[in-house]
């Protein structure tokens, strides 16, 4: 969802979000995504390309598992770019024939450079950024284990533990 905010802040022409969970797709729509799609759809890549009018210049993969990397590469236009934002937990296969034939660039991304922090501060300070939209569950400190279990189970954006 933060990638959505950054894309909007830097004036992306059109933003399409995909997710397995309806609740996250609804949040993406509220946060300004132009279109949302179910990531489990077998025709996802074609659906997204059709929504864009066949031209997807940049695809951000915020999950970085085999399924999403493959989908992102299939969505990207000829000479497009796939940015891997998610943190992979294991190696994934890259379909080299598509990469070579479509001249697709693969770019890794991590938020550890000073300019990343500067951009983040700028986005928070100069936009309608609403951090509370990302908090989907709050637990008292006495239920810390339940908070961790909830976060690990998925389905949430951010889970907080309240200490006061």
XYZ file of C-alpha atoms in Angstrom:
164
model
C 0.000 0.000 0.000
C 2.931 2.323 0.617
C 4.053 1.685 -2.946
C 0.605 2.890 -4.047
C 1.073 6.111 -2.063
C 4.520 6.667 -3.549
C 3.244 6.051 -7.089
C 0.439 8.571 -6.571
C 2.810 11.111 -5.049
C 5.170 10.850 -8.010
C 2.253 11.249 -10.459
C 1.852 7.771 -11.919
C -0.682 8.040 -14.754
C -2.606 4.933 -13.777
C -2.304 2.621 -10.793
C -3.610 -0.933 -10.722
C -3.319 -3.017 -7.561
C -3.705 -6.766 -7.198
C -4.144 -8.788 -4.027
C -5.542 -12.111 -2.913
C -7.665 -10.511 -0.195
C -10.802 -8.506 -0.930
C -10.178 -6.305 2.136
C -6.793 -5.222 0.768
C -8.252 -4.580 -2.691
C -10.947 -2.401 -1.099
C -8.306 -0.462 0.847
C -6.259 0.026 -2.329
C -9.346 1.466 -4.031
C -9.952 3.838 -1.070
C -6.306 4.927 -1.205
C -6.604 5.866 -4.865
C -5.900 2.829 -7.044
C -7.609 3.270 -10.404
C -8.380 -0.448 -10.680
C -8.006 -3.503 -8.484
C -7.857 -7.187 -9.420
C -7.918 -10.499 -7.593
C -4.361 -11.839 -7.696
C -5.704 -15.411 -7.800
C -7.380 -14.885 -11.168
C -5.888 -17.227 -13.788
C -6.205 -14.419 -16.355
C -4.677 -11.732 -14.113
C -1.834 -10.708 -16.426
C -4.179 -10.375 -19.411
C -6.812 -8.560 -17.319
C -4.283 -5.982 -16.109
C -2.797 -5.468 -19.572
C -6.319 -4.990 -20.998
C -7.140 -2.485 -18.252
C -4.017 -0.536 -19.189
C -4.741 -0.742 -22.892
C -1.889 -3.239 -23.367
C 0.849 -0.936 -22.052
C 2.209 -1.501 -18.552
C 5.456 0.431 -18.356
C 6.382 -0.325 -14.736
C 5.219 -3.177 -12.509
C 6.021 -3.210 -8.776
C 6.048 -6.662 -7.181
C 5.582 -6.150 -3.445
C 5.401 -9.857 -2.575
C 8.354 -11.456 -4.408
C 7.211 -15.059 -4.606
C 7.307 -17.213 -7.730
C 3.683 -16.519 -8.687
C 3.900 -12.736 -8.356
C 7.265 -12.395 -10.085
C 5.980 -14.402 -13.050
C 2.751 -12.362 -13.143
C 4.678 -9.091 -13.013
C 6.923 -10.108 -15.901
C 3.909 -11.165 -17.978
C 2.189 -7.827 -17.259
C 5.146 -5.665 -18.259
C 5.108 -4.084 -21.694
C 7.930 -4.524 -24.203
C 10.917 -2.647 -22.805
C 9.025 -2.289 -19.508
C 10.464 -2.543 -16.018
C 9.618 -4.910 -13.170
C 10.660 -3.571 -9.760
C 10.971 -6.159 -6.999
C 9.970 -4.344 -3.799
C 8.954 -7.379 -1.740
C 11.541 -9.270 0.261
C 11.949 -12.764 -1.195
C 12.208 -15.671 1.211
C 13.706 -18.005 -1.394
C 14.955 -18.048 -4.966
C 12.460 -17.737 -7.815
C 12.775 -18.710 -11.457
C 12.790 -15.968 -14.065
C 11.264 -16.742 -17.495
C 14.286 -15.655 -19.521
C 12.638 -16.092 -22.949
C 10.049 -13.428 -22.041
C 12.725 -11.161 -20.511
C 14.896 -11.416 -23.614
C 12.131 -11.221 -26.215
C 10.314 -8.305 -24.555
C 13.491 -6.557 -23.407
C 12.173 -6.308 -19.846
C 14.357 -4.820 -17.116
C 14.302 -6.306 -13.606
C 15.202 -3.863 -10.815
C 15.596 -4.627 -7.129
C 14.513 -2.076 -4.550
C 15.158 -1.621 -0.833
C 14.600 1.375 1.416
C 17.994 1.785 2.955
C 19.437 4.724 1.042
C 19.325 8.284 2.430
C 17.298 9.469 -0.574
C 14.628 6.851 0.242
C 14.159 8.316 3.704
C 14.098 11.850 2.287
C 11.415 10.863 -0.232
C 9.389 9.151 2.506
C 9.454 12.257 4.685
C 8.444 14.369 1.688
C 5.506 12.086 0.898
C 4.280 12.103 4.491
C 4.661 15.867 4.832
C 3.312 16.997 1.465
C 0.457 14.614 0.754
C -2.777 13.439 2.253
C -0.950 10.449 3.745
C -3.108 8.758 6.387
C -1.044 6.322 8.419
C -4.122 5.160 10.334
C -5.490 3.592 7.113
C -2.711 1.011 7.338
C -3.471 -0.066 10.916
C -5.972 -2.898 10.670
C -5.591 -4.476 14.129
C -4.558 -3.187 17.573
C -3.918 -5.374 20.629
C -3.086 -4.496 24.254
C 0.380 -5.583 25.407
C -1.205 -8.432 27.379
C -2.269 -9.956 24.043
C 1.113 -9.573 22.340
C 1.230 -13.232 21.301
C -2.205 -12.921 19.696
C -0.991 -9.805 17.863
C 2.016 -11.687 16.473
C -0.166 -14.661 15.512
C -2.591 -12.322 13.741
C 0.225 -10.618 11.835
C 1.766 -13.941 10.800
C -1.606 -15.326 9.667
C -1.865 -12.600 7.031
C -4.926 -10.651 6.056
C -3.801 -7.541 7.922
C -1.854 -4.518 6.734
C -0.235 -3.426 10.014
C -0.807 -4.926 13.454
C 0.053 -2.772 16.469
C 0.623 -3.572 20.127
C -0.531 -0.840 22.504
C 1.623 -0.367 25.598
C -0.422 2.302 27.371
